[in-house]
Amino acid sequence: MTSARPPIAVLAALPQEIEVLAAQLTPSRRPAPRLTIWEGELAGEPMVLVLTGIGKVAGALATQFACDRFEPRSILNIGLAGGIESGVQPGRVIIVSGAVQHDYDARPVASARGFMPNLQMSAFPADPGIHAALVRAAERSIDDPGVLRAGLALTGDQIVTSREVRDRTLAEFPDGACFDMETAAIAEVAYLNGIPWGAVRITSDAADESFDMKAVLRFGAGTAGDLFARILHAYLTEV
């Protein structure tokens, strides 16, 4: 990477989510702790693309490594997510307004599930400017504006495949727009490093008993991977 301008760091958990983007960048030769990284430019903007692996610890480690090694000017998280209602087709585009760890429970030290006593906060808000730019980018990239949503990412170290678990969690976090396994961890590390962040999630399932891993991965490698790339290209024209 030759640009003097700090890069944008883009992080995703699954290879299927970033195949289209990775094909436009160059594999990094920098040593990394079991991370796959690409570097280069997209739409004239320097970029680092990091395959984090699944889960909160993996997401946090990859984010801190990206902060330390590349000193990004902003962080974007992209990836698949579970939806919040049954009977809805995959493909809702969630522009994340904030993220909370729904499985973090420090009670009775904390007042509620998700509340982090050391930081005195629950949800980590996305940067307003990045959020607004991602909304505009998504509006220009999708065919059906009805699939676009904004809301809270509910992050936990589990794939939710139960309607009962999904709905119980939503009762505690009624602003939830999707379920995932990395966003809140990435957001926390970005917050602690003072780096603005944003996220785009695309629902691949309904977070209920209809969950089908093969179908999720096919959707990620096809429809979602292409849409992530289109939204990101549109976003880069605004930054």
mmCIF file of N, CA and C in Angstrom, residues 30-37 50-53 58 61-63 65-66:
data_model
loop_
_atom_site.group_PDB
_atom_site.id
_atom_site.type_symbol
_atom_site.label_atom_id
_atom_site.label_comp_id
_atom_site.label_asym_id
_atom_site.label_seq_id
_atom_site.Cartn_x
_atom_site.Cartn_y
_atom_site.Cartn_z
ATOM 1 N N ARG A 30 2.268 -8.926 5.243
ATOM 2 C CA ARG A 30 2.620 -8.581 6.618
ATOM 3 C C ARG A 30 2.267 -9.735 7.550
ATOM 4 N N PRO A 31 3.147 -10.054 8.505
ATOM 5 C CA PRO A 31 2.830 -11.105 9.479
ATOM 6 C C PRO A 31 1.579 -10.742 10.268
ATOM 7 N N ALA A 32 0.727 -11.730 10.489
ATOM 8 C CA ALA A 32 -0.519 -11.491 11.207
ATOM 9 C C ALA A 32 -0.877 -12.737 12.013
ATOM 10 N N PRO A 33 -1.559 -12.575 13.159
ATOM 11 C CA PRO A 33 -1.897 -13.712 14.027
ATOM 12 C C PRO A 33 -3.068 -14.532 13.486
ATOM 13 N N ARG A 34 -2.763 -15.411 12.508
ATOM 14 C CA ARG A 34 -3.777 -16.299 11.913
ATOM 15 C C ARG A 34 -4.908 -15.510 11.253
ATOM 16 N N LEU A 35 -4.556 -14.387 10.662
ATOM 17 C CA LEU A 35 -5.527 -13.580 9.934
ATOM 18 C C LEU A 35 -5.159 -13.559 8.459
ATOM 19 N N THR A 36 -6.163 -13.551 7.603
ATOM 20 C CA THR A 36 -5.943 -13.369 6.181
ATOM 21 C C THR A 36 -6.287 -11.924 5.845
ATOM 22 N N ILE A 37 -5.345 -11.234 5.195
ATOM 23 C CA ILE A 37 -5.474 -9.798 4.972
ATOM 24 C C ILE A 37 -5.156 -9.472 3.517
ATOM 25 N N VAL A 50 -9.816 -7.502 6.088
ATOM 26 C CA VAL A 50 -9.377 -8.498 7.067
ATOM 27 C C VAL A 50 -10.447 -9.569 7.232
ATOM 28 N N LEU A 51 -10.051 -10.825 7.056
ATOM 29 C CA LEU A 51 -10.914 -11.959 7.349
ATOM 30 C C LEU A 51 -10.698 -12.325 8.814
ATOM 31 N N THR A 52 -11.672 -12.053 9.663
ATOM 32 C CA THR A 52 -11.473 -12.143 11.102
ATOM 33 C C THR A 52 -11.637 -13.545 11.659
ATOM 34 N N GLY A 53 -12.479 -14.354 11.028
ATOM 35 C CA GLY A 53 -12.950 -15.554 11.695
ATOM 36 C C GLY A 53 -14.204 -15.234 12.488
ATOM 37 N N ALA A 58 -12.507 -13.421 18.069
ATOM 38 C CA ALA A 58 -11.855 -13.310 16.762
ATOM 39 C C ALA A 58 -12.030 -11.911 16.181
ATOM 40 N N LEU A 61 -9.817 -9.400 18.264
ATOM 41 C CA LEU A 61 -8.385 -9.547 17.987
ATOM 42 C C LEU A 61 -8.038 -8.948 16.625
ATOM 43 N N ALA A 62 -8.842 -9.255 15.614
ATOM 44 C CA ALA A 62 -8.559 -8.753 14.270
ATOM 45 C C ALA A 62 -8.655 -7.235 14.219
ATOM 46 N N THR A 63 -9.610 -6.679 14.932
ATOM 47 C CA THR A 63 -9.771 -5.227 14.933
ATOM 48 C C THR A 63 -8.587 -4.547 15.608
ATOM 49 N N PHE A 65 -5.581 -5.739 15.919
ATOM 50 C CA PHE A 65 -4.417 -5.893 15.045
ATOM 51 C C PHE A 65 -4.464 -4.872 13.922
ATOM 52 N N ALA A 66 -5.631 -4.689 13.312
ATOM 53 C CA ALA A 66 -5.750 -3.706 12.236
ATOM 54 C C ALA A 66 -5.455 -2.297 12.737
#
